[in-house]
Amino acid sequence: QVQLVQSGAEVKPPGASVKVSCEASAYPFTDYYVHWVRQAPGQGLEWMGIIDPSGGSTTYSQKFQGRLTLTSDTSTSTVYMHLRSLTSGDTAVYYCARWGWGLDYWGQGTLVTVSS
Amino acid sequence: DIQMTQSPSTLSASVGDRVTITCRASQSISSWLAWYQQKPGKAPKLLIYKASDLEPGVPSRFSGSGSGTEFTLTISRLQPDDFAIYYCQQYNSYSWTFGQGTKVEIK
């Protein structure tokens, strides 16, 4: 069955960067765009960006422009989310999700905690 | 950016009730709207796409309607498993935005 498996929880100091991976399986990796969505503790869902794994083209939310980079590795069917200049406001669960006609398959989420 | 506003923020209902959640877009998004259900500690689950198409495997008591700027998610007869938070999401002109969520709680 389709799966998106994310890397484990991270704790980072303010000012650092974090890279979260999302490995896809059981579907043609390059046929579906992948989104990243985050959720701060007790808050709603926030859309961050999207990547076309086949060509690597990306679109980012204006909020994260200049601080977020999404990349893909077709040899391992893995998408990466790299977020720089972390602040306490970036503490959240980060999800990758496949775009079918909606976000039809989601990763399990990766908790990123920003703390000194 | 297109803003999505859900109402109400919280809804108290009983098992068997008919429940309706509204989502309004700040500009027309045609039918490019999805609905998700999220339970505590879990990733969201896709319920409806293209405003009214039911995702395979989702119970038929869930339905969506609307186009343009106003959309609704209806649960025809609320079941115990339906108490959760519901989010709408628009996708239009290569931008995606979520509503702030509606919590459906037990009355």
PDB file of C-alpha atoms in Angstrom, chain B residues 35-77:
ATOM      1  CA  TRP B  35     -12.161  18.617   3.204  1.00  0.00           C
ATOM      2  CA  TYR B  36     -10.099  16.750   5.780  1.00  0.00           C
ATOM      3  CA  GLN B  37     -10.776  15.128   9.139  1.00  0.00           C
ATOM      4  CA  GLN B  38      -8.112  15.101  11.836  1.00  0.00           C
ATOM      5  CA  LYS B  39      -8.089  13.221  15.114  1.00  0.00           C
ATOM      6  CA  PRO B  40      -5.683  13.939  17.984  1.00  0.00           C
ATOM      7  CA  GLY B  41      -2.137  12.838  17.293  1.00  0.00           C
ATOM      8  CA  LYS B  42      -2.952  11.681  13.766  1.00  0.00           C
ATOM      9  CA  ALA B  43      -2.346  13.000  10.283  1.00  0.00           C
ATOM     10  CA  PRO B  44      -5.359  14.488   8.525  1.00  0.00           C
ATOM     11  CA  LYS B  45      -7.526  12.241   6.366  1.00  0.00           C
ATOM     12  CA  LEU B  46      -8.948  13.317   3.014  1.00  0.00           C
ATOM     13  CA  LEU B  47     -12.748  13.144   2.928  1.00  0.00           C
ATOM     14  CA  ILE B  48     -13.889  15.200  -0.076  1.00  0.00           C
ATOM     15  CA  TYR B  49     -12.120  16.635  -3.118  1.00  0.00           C
ATOM     16  CA  LYS B  50     -13.284  18.925  -5.916  1.00  0.00           C
ATOM     17  CA  ALA B  51     -15.872  20.279  -3.478  1.00  0.00           C
ATOM     18  CA  SER B  52     -18.235  17.298  -3.718  1.00  0.00           C
ATOM     19  CA  ASP B  53     -16.362  14.130  -4.732  1.00  0.00           C
ATOM     20  CA  LEU B  54     -16.148  11.532  -1.980  1.00  0.00           C
ATOM     21  CA  GLU B  55     -12.718   9.994  -1.469  1.00  0.00           C
ATOM     22  CA  PRO B  56     -12.913   6.187  -1.863  1.00  0.00           C
ATOM     23  CA  GLY B  57     -13.486   4.449   1.449  1.00  0.00           C
ATOM     24  CA  VAL B  58     -15.087   7.470   3.128  1.00  0.00           C
ATOM     25  CA  PRO B  59     -18.581   6.757   4.478  1.00  0.00           C
ATOM     26  CA  SER B  60     -21.453   8.116   2.416  1.00  0.00           C
ATOM     27  CA  ARG B  61     -22.808  10.083   5.388  1.00  0.00           C
ATOM     28  CA  PHE B  62     -20.158  12.675   4.458  1.00  0.00           C
ATOM     29  CA  SER B  63     -21.011  15.001   1.595  1.00  0.00           C
ATOM     30  CA  GLY B  64     -19.705  18.266   0.214  1.00  0.00           C
ATOM     31  CA  SER B  65     -21.276  20.998  -1.854  1.00  0.00           C
ATOM     32  CA  GLY B  66     -20.665  24.498  -3.145  1.00  0.00           C
ATOM     33  CA  SER B  67     -18.669  26.391  -5.719  1.00  0.00           C
ATOM     34  CA  GLY B  68     -17.159  29.812  -6.130  1.00  0.00           C
ATOM     35  CA  THR B  69     -16.685  31.178  -2.624  1.00  0.00           C
ATOM     36  CA  GLU B  70     -19.044  29.215  -0.394  1.00  0.00           C
ATOM     37  CA  PHE B  71     -18.809  25.538   0.469  1.00  0.00           C
ATOM     38  CA  THR B  72     -20.317  23.140   2.979  1.00  0.00           C
ATOM     39  CA  LEU B  73     -19.397  19.804   4.497  1.00  0.00           C
ATOM     40  CA  THR B  74     -22.385  17.854   5.801  1.00  0.00           C
ATOM     41  CA  ILE B  75     -22.407  14.787   7.996  1.00  0.00           C
ATOM     42  CA  SER B  76     -25.882  13.332   7.635  1.00  0.00           C
ATOM     43  CA  ARG B  77     -26.000  11.287  10.858  1.00  0.00           C
TER      44      ARG B  77
END
